[in-house]
Coordinates of C-alpha atoms in Angstrom, one line a residue:
Chain A
M1 CA -40.0 15.2 34.5
N2 CA -41.2 13.4 31.3
D3 CA -40.5 16.3 29.1
A4 CA -36.8 16.5 30.7
L5 CA -36.4 12.8 29.9
D6 CA -37.3 12.9 26.5
V7 CA -35.1 16.3 25.7
A8 CA -32.2 14.0 27.5
V9 CA -32.5 11.0 25.2
R10 CA -32.7 13.0 22.2
L11 CA -29.6 14.7 23.1
L12 CA -27.9 11.6 23.8
V13 CA -28.9 10.0 20.5
V14 CA -27.6 12.8 18.6
F15 CA -24.4 13.4 20.5
A16 CA -23.9 9.7 19.9
V17 CA -24.3 9.9 16.2
F18 CA -22.2 12.9 16.7
L19 CA -19.6 10.7 18.0
T20 CA -19.8 7.8 15.7
F21 CA -20.9 9.1 12.4
P22 CA -17.7 11.3 11.6
L23 CA -15.6 8.3 12.7
I24 CA -17.4 5.9 10.2
I25 CA -17.1 8.2 7.2
G26 CA -13.1 8.7 8.5
Q27 CA -12.6 5.0 7.9
A28 CA -14.7 4.6 4.7
E29 CA -12.2 7.4 3.5
H30 CA -9.1 5.4 4.8
K31 CA -10.5 2.6 2.5
V32 CA -12.2 4.0 -0.1
M33 CA -9.3 6.1 -0.8
A34 CA -6.7 3.0 -0.6
H35 CA -8.6 1.1 -3.2
M36 CA -9.2 4.3 -5.6
Q37 CA -5.4 4.1 -5.5
G38 CA -4.5 0.6 -5.7
R39 CA -3.5 0.2 -1.9
L40 CA -5.4 -1.8 0.7
G41 CA -5.5 1.2 3.8
P42 CA -5.1 0.1 7.4
M43 CA -5.1 -3.6 7.8
Y44 CA -3.9 -4.5 11.3
A45 CA -5.7 -1.9 14.1
G46 CA -8.7 -3.8 15.4
G47 CA -8.1 -7.1 13.5
F48 CA -10.6 -7.2 10.5
H49 CA -9.1 -4.7 7.8
G50 CA -8.2 -2.0 10.4
W51 CA -11.7 -1.3 11.5
A52 CA -10.4 0.4 14.5
Q53 CA -8.0 2.3 13.0
L54 CA -9.4 5.9 13.7
V55 CA -10.1 4.6 17.8
A56 CA -6.1 4.2 17.5
D57 CA -5.4 7.1 16.0
G58 CA -7.6 8.8 18.7
V59 CA -5.9 7.2 21.5
K60 CA -2.2 8.4 19.9
F61 CA -4.0 12.1 19.5
A62 CA -4.8 11.8 23.4
Q63 CA -1.3 10.8 24.6
K64 CA 0.5 13.6 22.6
E65 CA 1.7 16.6 24.6
D66 CA -1.0 19.7 24.0
V67 CA 1.6 22.6 23.2
V68 CA 0.8 26.0 23.4
P69 CA 3.4 28.5 21.6
A70 CA 4.6 31.0 23.6
G71 CA 3.8 34.0 20.9
A72 CA 0.3 32.6 20.7
D73 CA -2.6 34.3 22.1
R74 CA -3.4 31.6 24.7
R75 CA -7.0 31.7 25.5
V76 CA -8.4 32.3 21.5
F77 CA -5.8 29.5 20.6
Q78 CA -7.4 27.0 23.2
L79 CA -10.6 27.7 22.5
A80 CA -10.7 27.5 18.5
P81 CA -10.9 23.6 18.1
A82 CA -14.5 23.9 20.4
V83 CA -15.6 26.7 18.5
A84 CA -15.1 25.0 14.9
L85 CA -16.0 21.6 16.3
L86 CA -19.4 22.1 18.1
P87 CA -21.6 24.0 15.5
Y88 CA -21.8 21.0 13.6
L89 CA -23.3 19.3 17.0
L90 CA -25.8 22.2 17.0
V91 CA -26.8 21.7 13.2
L92 CA -27.0 17.8 13.9
V93 CA -29.9 18.7 16.3
V94 CA -32.3 19.8 13.8
I95 CA -31.6 17.8 10.9
P96 CA -34.3 15.5 10.5
I97 CA -33.9 12.2 9.0
G98 CA -37.2 10.5 9.3
P99 CA -40.9 11.7 9.1
G100 CA -42.8 12.6 12.4
E101 CA -41.6 14.3 15.7
G102 CA -39.1 11.4 16.9
A103 CA -37.0 11.4 14.1
V104 CA -35.5 14.6 14.7
G105 CA -34.0 16.3 17.9
Q106 CA -35.7 19.4 18.1
V107 CA -38.0 20.9 14.9
V108 CA -36.6 24.8 14.4
D109 CA -39.0 26.7 12.9
A110 CA -36.6 28.6 11.0
G111 CA -34.3 25.8 10.3
I112 CA -32.5 27.0 7.1
F113 CA -31.2 30.2 8.6
F114 CA -30.5 28.5 11.9
V115 CA -28.4 25.7 9.8
L116 CA -26.4 28.1 7.6
A117 CA -25.7 30.7 10.4
I118 CA -24.4 27.9 12.8
M119 CA -22.5 26.1 9.9
G120 CA -20.8 30.1 9.1
V121 CA -19.8 29.9 12.9
S122 CA -17.8 26.8 12.4
V123 CA -15.4 28.6 9.9
L124 CA -14.6 31.3 12.8
G125 CA -12.9 28.4 14.5
S126 CA -10.3 28.1 11.8
L127 CA -9.8 31.7 11.6
M128 CA -9.3 32.1 15.4
A129 CA -6.9 29.2 15.1
G130 CA -4.9 31.2 11.9
W131 CA -4.9 34.3 14.1
A132 CA -3.7 33.4 17.4
S133 CA -1.4 31.1 16.4
A134 CA 1.5 33.8 15.6
N135 CA 2.7 31.7 12.7
K136 CA 2.7 33.2 9.5
F137 CA 1.4 30.0 7.9
S138 CA -1.3 29.8 10.1
L139 CA -2.3 33.1 9.2
L140 CA -2.2 32.7 5.6
G141 CA -4.4 29.9 6.1
G142 CA -6.7 31.8 8.1
L143 CA -6.8 34.4 5.9
R144 CA -7.7 31.9 3.0
T145 CA -10.3 30.8 4.9
A146 CA -12.0 33.8 5.6
A147 CA -11.5 34.7 1.5
Q148 CA -13.1 30.7 0.8
L149 CA -15.7 31.7 3.3
L150 CA -17.0 35.2 2.0
A151 CA -16.6 33.3 -1.4
Y152 CA -19.1 30.7 -0.8
E153 CA -21.4 31.3 1.8
L154 CA -23.3 33.7 -0.7
P155 CA -23.9 30.7 -3.5
M156 CA -24.8 28.0 -0.7
L157 CA -27.3 30.9 0.6
L158 CA -28.9 31.5 -2.7
A159 CA -29.1 27.4 -3.3
A160 CA -31.0 27.1 0.2
A161 CA -33.1 30.1 -0.8
S162 CA -34.3 28.8 -4.0
V163 CA -35.6 25.0 -1.9
A164 CA -37.3 27.4 0.3
M165 CA -39.1 29.4 -2.3
A166 CA -40.1 25.9 -3.6
A167 CA -41.2 24.5 -0.8
G168 CA -43.0 28.0 0.5
T169 CA -41.4 27.4 4.2
V170 CA -38.0 27.3 6.2
S171 CA -38.2 24.7 8.3
L172 CA -36.3 21.7 7.3
P173 CA -39.2 19.1 8.1
G174 CA -41.9 21.4 6.3
I175 CA -39.5 21.2 3.5
L176 CA -39.5 17.5 3.0
N177 CA -43.1 17.4 3.7
A178 CA -43.9 19.6 0.6
F179 CA -41.3 17.6 -1.6
E180 CA -42.3 15.9 -4.6
W181 CA -39.9 13.9 -6.8
W182 CA -40.2 16.1 -9.9
W183 CA -38.4 18.5 -7.3
L184 CA -35.1 16.5 -7.9
P185 CA -34.7 17.5 -11.6
W186 CA -36.2 20.7 -10.6
Q187 CA -33.7 21.6 -8.0
I188 CA -30.8 19.9 -9.4
M189 CA -28.4 22.9 -10.1
G190 CA -28.8 24.4 -7.0
A191 CA -28.2 21.0 -5.1
I192 CA -25.1 20.9 -7.0
V193 CA -24.1 24.6 -6.2
F194 CA -25.2 23.6 -2.7
F195 CA -23.1 20.9 -2.6
V196 CA -20.1 22.0 -4.2
A197 CA -20.1 25.2 -2.0
G198 CA -20.3 22.9 1.0
L199 CA -17.5 21.2 0.2
A200 CA -15.5 24.4 -0.3
E201 CA -16.7 25.6 3.3
L202 CA -15.4 22.3 4.9
Q203 CA -12.2 23.1 3.1
R204 CA -12.4 19.6 1.7
P205 CA -10.3 18.9 -1.1
P206 CA -10.3 19.5 -4.5
F207 CA -10.8 23.0 -2.0
D208 CA -8.4 22.3 0.3
M209 CA -6.4 25.7 -0.4
P210 CA -6.7 27.0 3.4
V211 CA -4.7 23.6 4.7
A212 CA -2.7 23.1 1.5
D213 CA 0.0 21.2 3.2
S214 CA 2.6 21.5 0.5
E215 CA 2.7 25.3 0.4
I216 CA 1.8 26.7 3.7
I217 CA 2.4 23.3 6.1
F218 CA -1.3 23.0 7.8
G219 CA -2.7 26.4 7.6
A220 CA -4.4 27.4 10.7
Y221 CA -3.7 24.1 12.4
T222 CA 0.0 24.4 11.9
E223 CA 1.0 24.8 15.6
Y224 CA -1.6 22.4 17.1
T225 CA -1.0 19.2 18.5
G226 CA -2.6 16.1 20.3
L227 CA -6.4 16.6 20.9
R228 CA -7.0 19.7 19.9
F229 CA -5.8 18.6 16.2
A230 CA -7.6 15.7 16.6
L231 CA -10.4 18.0 17.2
F232 CA -10.1 20.1 14.1
L233 CA -9.8 17.0 12.1
L234 CA -13.0 15.4 13.5
A235 CA -14.8 19.0 12.9
E236 CA -14.0 18.2 9.1
Y237 CA -15.6 14.9 9.2
A238 CA -18.5 16.0 11.1
G239 CA -18.9 18.6 8.8
I240 CA -19.2 15.9 5.9
V241 CA -21.7 14.3 8.3
V242 CA -23.8 17.5 8.7
L243 CA -23.1 18.9 4.5
C244 CA -24.7 15.2 3.7
G245 CA -27.4 15.9 5.7
L246 CA -28.4 18.9 4.7
T247 CA -27.6 18.1 1.3
T248 CA -30.4 15.2 1.5
V249 CA -33.0 16.7 3.6
L250 CA -32.8 20.1 1.2
F251 CA -32.6 18.3 -2.4
L252 CA -32.9 14.9 -2.4
G253 CA -36.5 14.4 -0.6
G254 CA -35.0 13.0 2.8
W255 CA -36.9 10.1 3.8
H256 CA -39.0 10.3 0.8
G257 CA -38.2 7.0 -1.0
P258 CA -39.5 4.9 -3.8
M259 CA -40.9 2.3 -1.3
G260 CA -42.8 4.8 1.0
A261 CA -41.4 6.6 4.2
D262 CA -43.4 4.5 6.6
G263 CA -40.9 3.0 9.1
L264 CA -38.3 3.1 6.9
G265 CA -37.7 6.7 6.3
W266 CA -34.4 6.9 7.8
V267 CA -32.8 3.9 6.2
W268 CA -33.6 6.4 3.0
T269 CA -32.1 9.4 4.4
L270 CA -28.8 7.3 5.7
L271 CA -28.6 5.8 2.5
K272 CA -28.8 9.0 0.5
A273 CA -26.3 10.4 3.2
A274 CA -24.1 7.8 2.9
V275 CA -23.8 8.1 -0.7
L276 CA -23.1 11.7 -1.0
A277 CA -20.3 10.7 2.0
F278 CA -18.5 8.4 -1.0
I279 CA -18.8 11.4 -3.5
V280 CA -17.3 13.5 -1.1
I281 CA -14.5 11.2 -0.7
W282 CA -14.4 10.2 -4.5
L283 CA -13.8 14.0 -5.2
R284 CA -11.1 14.2 -3.2
V285 CA -9.4 11.3 -4.4
S286 CA -9.9 12.3 -8.3
Y287 CA -8.7 16.1 -8.4
P288 CA -5.9 17.7 -7.6
R289 CA -6.3 21.0 -5.5
M290 CA -7.1 24.0 -6.9
R291 CA -5.1 27.4 -6.7
E292 CA -6.2 30.2 -4.6
D293 CA -7.4 32.7 -8.1
Q294 CA -9.1 29.4 -9.3
L295 CA -11.2 28.8 -6.3
Q296 CA -12.3 32.5 -6.4
R297 CA -13.2 32.4 -9.9
L298 CA -15.1 29.5 -9.5
A299 CA -17.4 30.6 -6.6
W300 CA -18.1 34.2 -8.3
T301 CA -18.1 33.5 -12.3
V302 CA -19.9 29.6 -12.0
L303 CA -21.3 28.7 -8.8
V304 CA -23.1 32.6 -8.1
P305 CA -24.5 32.9 -11.5
L306 CA -25.9 29.3 -11.5
A307 CA -27.5 29.9 -7.7
L308 CA -29.2 32.8 -8.9
A309 CA -30.3 31.2 -12.2
Q310 CA -32.0 28.5 -10.0
I311 CA -33.4 30.9 -8.1
A312 CA -35.2 32.8 -11.2
L313 CA -36.1 28.9 -12.5
T314 CA -38.0 28.3 -9.0
G315 CA -39.4 31.5 -9.1
I316 CA -40.9 31.0 -13.0
V317 CA -41.9 27.3 -12.1
K318 CA -43.5 28.5 -9.0
V319 CA -45.6 31.2 -10.6
V320 CA -46.5 28.8 -13.8
I321 CA -48.0 26.3 -11.2
Chain B
M1 CA -14.8 17.9 -32.6
P2 CA -14.1 20.0 -29.1
P3 CA -14.3 17.6 -25.9
I4 CA -17.3 17.9 -24.3
P5 CA -17.0 20.6 -21.1
G6 CA -16.4 18.3 -17.9
S7 CA -15.6 15.6 -19.8
G8 CA -12.0 15.7 -18.1
L9 CA -13.6 15.6 -14.8
A10 CA -15.7 12.5 -15.9
K11 CA -12.7 10.6 -17.1
G12 CA -11.1 11.3 -13.7
L13 CA -13.9 10.4 -11.6
A14 CA -14.3 6.8 -13.9
V15 CA -10.2 6.1 -13.6
T16 CA -10.6 6.4 -9.4
L17 CA -13.8 4.3 -9.6
R18 CA -12.6 1.6 -11.8
T19 CA -9.3 1.3 -10.1
M20 CA -11.5 0.6 -6.8
T21 CA -13.2 -2.1 -8.3
R22 CA -9.8 -3.9 -9.4
K23 CA -7.7 -6.0 -6.5
S24 CA -5.0 -3.7 -5.1
V25 CA -1.4 -4.8 -6.1
T26 CA -0.2 -4.2 -2.4
A27 CA 2.1 -7.1 -1.0
Q28 CA 1.3 -7.7 2.6
Y29 CA 4.9 -8.8 3.0
P30 CA 5.6 -10.0 6.8
D31 CA 2.2 -12.0 6.4
V32 CA 2.6 -13.2 2.7
Q33 CA 6.2 -14.1 1.8
P34 CA 6.9 -12.7 -2.1
D35 CA 6.7 -14.9 -4.8
L36 CA 10.0 -14.7 -6.2
P37 CA 11.2 -15.3 -9.3
P38 CA 14.1 -18.0 -10.1
R39 CA 17.5 -16.7 -9.7
T40 CA 16.3 -14.1 -7.2
R41 CA 19.7 -12.5 -6.0
G42 CA 19.0 -13.1 -2.3
V43 CA 22.3 -14.4 -0.4
I44 CA 25.1 -16.4 -1.6
G45 CA 25.4 -20.0 -0.4
L46 CA 28.9 -21.6 -0.6
F47 CA 29.0 -25.7 -1.7
E48 CA 32.5 -25.8 0.2
E49 CA 32.8 -29.3 -0.7
N50 CA 33.6 -28.1 -4.2
C51 CA 35.5 -25.2 -3.2
T52 CA 39.7 -25.7 -4.5
V53 CA 40.5 -22.3 -2.9
C54 CA 41.6 -20.8 -6.2
M55 CA 40.7 -17.5 -4.8
L56 CA 39.2 -16.3 -8.3
C57 CA 36.1 -15.2 -6.5
A58 CA 38.1 -13.2 -4.0
R59 CA 40.2 -11.6 -6.6
E60 CA 37.1 -10.8 -9.2
C61 CA 34.9 -9.6 -6.0
P62 CA 34.4 -6.1 -7.1
D63 CA 33.9 -4.8 -3.4
W64 CA 36.5 -7.1 -2.1
C65 CA 33.7 -8.9 0.3
I66 CA 35.1 -12.1 0.2
Y67 CA 37.8 -13.5 3.0
I68 CA 39.3 -17.1 2.1
D69 CA 42.3 -18.3 4.3
S70 CA 43.7 -21.7 3.3
H71 CA 46.9 -24.0 4.0
K72 CA 48.2 -26.6 2.0
E73 CA 48.7 -30.1 2.9
T74 CA 50.5 -33.1 1.6
I75 CA 49.1 -36.4 0.8
P76 CA 51.0 -39.4 0.9
A77 CA 51.4 -41.3 -2.4
A78 CA 48.6 -43.5 -2.9
A79 CA 50.5 -46.1 -4.8
P80 CA 54.2 -47.3 -3.1
G81 CA 57.1 -45.3 -5.2
G82 CA 54.4 -42.6 -6.3
R83 CA 54.7 -39.0 -5.8
E84 CA 53.3 -37.1 -3.1
R85 CA 50.4 -34.5 -4.0
S86 CA 49.9 -31.5 -2.3
R87 CA 46.0 -29.9 -2.2
N88 CA 44.5 -27.0 -0.5
V89 CA 42.4 -26.9 2.4
L90 CA 40.0 -24.2 3.1
D91 CA 40.3 -22.7 6.5
R92 CA 38.2 -19.9 6.1
F93 CA 35.8 -18.6 3.2
A94 CA 33.8 -15.6 4.6
I95 CA 31.6 -13.0 2.6
D96 CA 30.4 -9.8 3.9
F97 CA 26.9 -8.9 3.3
S98 CA 27.7 -5.4 4.1
L99 CA 30.1 -4.7 1.5
C100 CA 28.7 -7.0 -1.1
M101 CA 26.8 -5.2 -4.1
Y102 CA 25.0 -8.6 -5.1
C103 CA 26.2 -8.3 -8.6
G104 CA 27.0 -11.9 -8.7
I105 CA 30.4 -11.9 -10.6
C106 CA 31.8 -14.8 -7.5
I107 CA 29.1 -17.0 -8.8
E108 CA 29.9 -16.5 -12.4
V109 CA 33.5 -16.8 -12.1
C110 CA 33.7 -19.8 -9.7
P111 CA 34.9 -22.6 -12.3
F112 CA 34.0 -25.1 -9.7
D113 CA 30.6 -24.4 -8.9
A114 CA 30.9 -23.7 -5.2
L115 CA 28.9 -20.6 -4.7
F116 CA 25.4 -20.3 -5.8
W117 CA 22.5 -17.7 -5.4
S118 CA 19.8 -18.5 -2.7
P119 CA 16.6 -16.3 -2.7
E120 CA 16.5 -15.8 1.1
F121 CA 16.8 -12.2 2.1
E122 CA 15.7 -12.0 5.8
Y123 CA 19.4 -11.6 7.1
A124 CA 19.2 -8.4 8.4
E125 CA 21.1 -7.5 11.5
T126 CA 21.2 -4.9 14.2
D127 CA 25.3 -5.3 14.7
I128 CA 27.1 -4.9 10.9
R129 CA 29.9 -7.0 11.8
E130 CA 27.1 -9.9 11.8
L131 CA 26.8 -9.3 8.2
T132 CA 30.1 -10.9 7.7
H133 CA 28.9 -14.4 7.0
E134 CA 31.4 -17.4 7.5
R135 CA 32.1 -20.4 6.2
D136 CA 29.3 -22.4 8.3
K137 CA 26.4 -20.0 7.4
L138 CA 27.2 -19.9 4.2
R139 CA 27.2 -23.8 3.8
E140 CA 24.0 -23.6 5.8
W141 CA 22.3 -21.1 3.0
M142 CA 23.6 -24.0 0.4
W143 CA 20.3 -25.9 1.6
T144 CA 17.7 -22.8 0.4
V145 CA 19.4 -22.8 -3.3
P146 CA 16.5 -24.2 -5.7
A147 CA 16.8 -26.4 -7.9
P148 CA 17.8 -24.9 -11.2
P149 CA 14.7 -23.9 -13.4
A150 CA 14.1 -26.6 -16.2
L151 CA 15.2 -26.1 -19.7
D152 CA 12.4 -25.6 -22.4
P153 CA 11.2 -28.6 -23.7
A154 CA 13.0 -27.9 -27.0
A155 CA 16.0 -27.0 -25.7
E156 CA 19.5 -28.1 -26.8
E157 CA 20.6 -30.9 -24.6
P158 CA 23.1 -29.1 -22.0
K159 CA 26.7 -29.7 -22.9
E160 CA 27.7 -31.7 -19.7
I161 CA 25.3 -34.1 -20.1
A162 CA 25.6 -34.5 -23.6
A163 CA 29.6 -35.2 -22.8
A164 CA 28.6 -37.8 -20.6
R165 CA 26.1 -39.4 -22.6
K166 CA 28.7 -39.4 -25.0
T167 CA 31.1 -41.2 -22.5
V168 CA 28.8 -43.6 -21.4
E169 CA 27.7 -44.7 -24.6
K170 CA 31.6 -44.8 -25.7
Q171 CA 32.4 -46.9 -22.6
A172 CA 29.3 -49.4 -23.0
A173 CA 30.3 -50.1 -26.8
A174 CA 33.9 -50.6 -25.8
R175 CA 33.0 -53.3 -23.1
A176 CA 30.4 -54.6 -25.3
Q177 CA 33.6 -55.1 -27.7
E178 CA 35.7 -56.6 -25.0
S179 CA 33.0 -59.0 -23.5
T180 CA 31.6 -60.6 -26.8
P181 CA 34.7 -62.3 -28.2
P182 CA 36.7 -63.7 -25.4
G183 CA 34.0 -62.7 -22.2
P184 CA 36.4 -63.0 -19.5
A185 CA 34.4 -59.8 -17.4
G186 CA 32.0 -61.8 -15.9
P187 CA 29.0 -63.2 -17.5
G188 CA 26.2 -61.0 -16.8
T189 CA 27.5 -57.6 -16.6
P190 CA 27.5 -55.6 -19.6
R191 CA 25.4 -57.5 -22.1
S192 CA 21.9 -56.0 -20.9
A193 CA 23.0 -52.3 -20.6
G194 CA 25.1 -52.7 -23.5
P195 CA 23.2 -51.5 -26.6
T196 CA 21.2 -48.5 -25.6
P197 CA 22.8 -47.0 -22.6
A198 CA 20.7 -44.3 -20.8
P199 CA 22.4 -41.2 -18.7
G200 CA 20.7 -42.0 -16.2
A201 CA 21.2 -45.8 -16.1
A202 CA 24.6 -45.8 -16.9
P203 CA 27.5 -47.8 -14.8
A204 CA 28.9 -46.7 -11.9
P205 CA 31.5 -43.8 -12.7
E206 CA 29.0 -41.2 -13.9
A207 CA 26.6 -41.5 -11.5
R208 CA 28.7 -40.1 -9.3
P209 CA 28.3 -36.6 -8.4
R210 CA 31.2 -34.4 -9.2
P211 CA 32.4 -33.1 -5.6
D212 CA 34.5 -36.2 -5.4
R213 CA 36.7 -34.6 -7.8
D214 CA 37.7 -31.7 -5.9
E215 CA 37.9 -33.9 -2.6
S216 CA 38.8 -36.8 -3.6
G217 CA 42.6 -36.4 -3.2
P218 CA 42.8 -38.9 -0.9
E219 CA 40.2 -40.9 -1.5
R220 CA 40.7 -41.2 -5.2
P221 CA 42.8 -44.6 -5.1
T222 CA 41.0 -46.1 -2.9
G223 CA 37.5 -45.2 -4.5
P224 CA 36.0 -47.1 -7.5
G225 CA 39.5 -47.2 -8.7
P226 CA 38.7 -49.9 -11.7
D227 CA 36.2 -47.7 -13.1
R228 CA 38.2 -44.4 -13.0
G229 CA 41.1 -46.0 -15.0
P230 CA 40.6 -45.5 -18.2
G231 CA 41.3 -41.9 -19.9
P232 CA 38.0 -41.2 -21.8
D233 CA 36.4 -41.1 -18.4
R234 CA 37.5 -37.8 -17.3
P235 CA 35.7 -35.0 -18.9
T236 CA 32.4 -36.5 -17.4
G237 CA 34.0 -35.5 -14.1
S238 CA 33.5 -31.9 -14.6
G239 CA 30.2 -32.9 -16.2
S240 CA 27.5 -33.3 -13.9
A241 CA 25.8 -36.7 -13.0
G242 CA 22.5 -35.4 -15.4
P243 CA 18.9 -35.5 -14.2
A244 CA 20.2 -38.3 -11.1
G245 CA 19.8 -36.4 -8.1
P246 CA 22.6 -34.4 -7.6
P247 CA 23.2 -32.7 -3.7
P248 CA 21.4 -29.1 -3.7
G249 CA 22.6 -26.7 -6.5
E250 CA 24.5 -29.3 -8.2
G251 CA 23.9 -29.7 -12.0
D252 CA 23.4 -26.2 -12.3
P253 CA 23.5 -26.8 -16.4
A254 CA 24.8 -22.7 -16.4

């Protein structure tokens, strides 16, 4: 009985984080992006500097009609948003935010494998949406998503493998327990590759070729309306939460901080993840969208060699020590 | 020296970060009224007391958006044996702001300073016909016309004021001369103000604002007749009363 309660509370907390953190990041994006462009951003909703803008957006989306095109593959079309969104909820369960058993939803021994495999699934949501919409722009977006997934999954895996090699374990808490501060410069190359590849997998600008609204409307999401469309958007922001959390855990030392991990560990994790989320927004504001061929070239000629070099470096240092 | 690879990317990030630390330029208009420069072209006000129905504005208007109706009235002779005079009376003065292109030619061309720019701009309507502002509404806009911007400290004196001052000085000198030898004009009046008359402290004729001149048809004889009498006073009439408080928009040196 007690065990069941424990599990329920943990899942509830993870679910609450899953519902609130993407909204916080979305609101931060509204405001940061606006100020980076010399604007104010939302100012009315909720009264104080538009803090409730995303709540208002959610209400608006919920009121809209949920249209399924006549030619669409109905079942797949309706299922796609859930497939895009739910994997991130599952990933959140295994990300540790503090030391000890209490600060993680569920300790999974093969944490890295679990996380990367599940994150790959969420891209399937876009593919399903693109194919089931019976719309040429959706199809183009879906195919671009597929190409992007193929190109960027590899460097992401290699970079994560480098950390696993360094720690000698694939469990996320295990990696953090083995963490030393000098891993930071040691694994910096892998960290950059992982972060950039993760951005590309989330289809965040400047890697938003699959949803490039100025050329293929909104890619795989073109035919979506109302709540299902909102779920796709939510998936993007949940993806940012997951990516920043994972980068923090794998490369930035998670709960380790200058003042020790006792009691304050989760603050360090959240702080590092927040800084990374800010960088995600920052990159979006600063850089224009990449062309499809530039996108592929970046993955195969820059990120994959860099990731391989990182693995070689990790191996050499590991042997020497 | 070739640029360091990636320096362009860093520069891009620096630009956005720097912009974020600066104050944003958004004007929160409905909450905060805009800070408009002087001579803003918002709406046209009509100072109808100055209008003589000369029709110049309506004729010069490129959009033909000014409508003027008037009739003539005959004014009986002021003095017995005098000649009857006729004068124009304004019946309707309307500007259709749905046609107006805010060129300001009517205001430039008005020889009697009856039209003025007001910075008010919030008069949008849901019915286009309401954009034709009739005489009353145009007169109401006059209250929103700001005082003309001050001249530069070292600027030349406006011609009207210079002319007014010269006349006052001349009159004062003449009166002083008159009064000195025989002294019939009453003991106290001119002497004190005589030597150095300032435009503001001038005797009655100059202190009168100009609108009198146009609507003064019937009143002219009954007005301050004795003062009006001498000829040199005339030009002053078209100059404004200088710094002494004119009605809104009055005394625009331009």
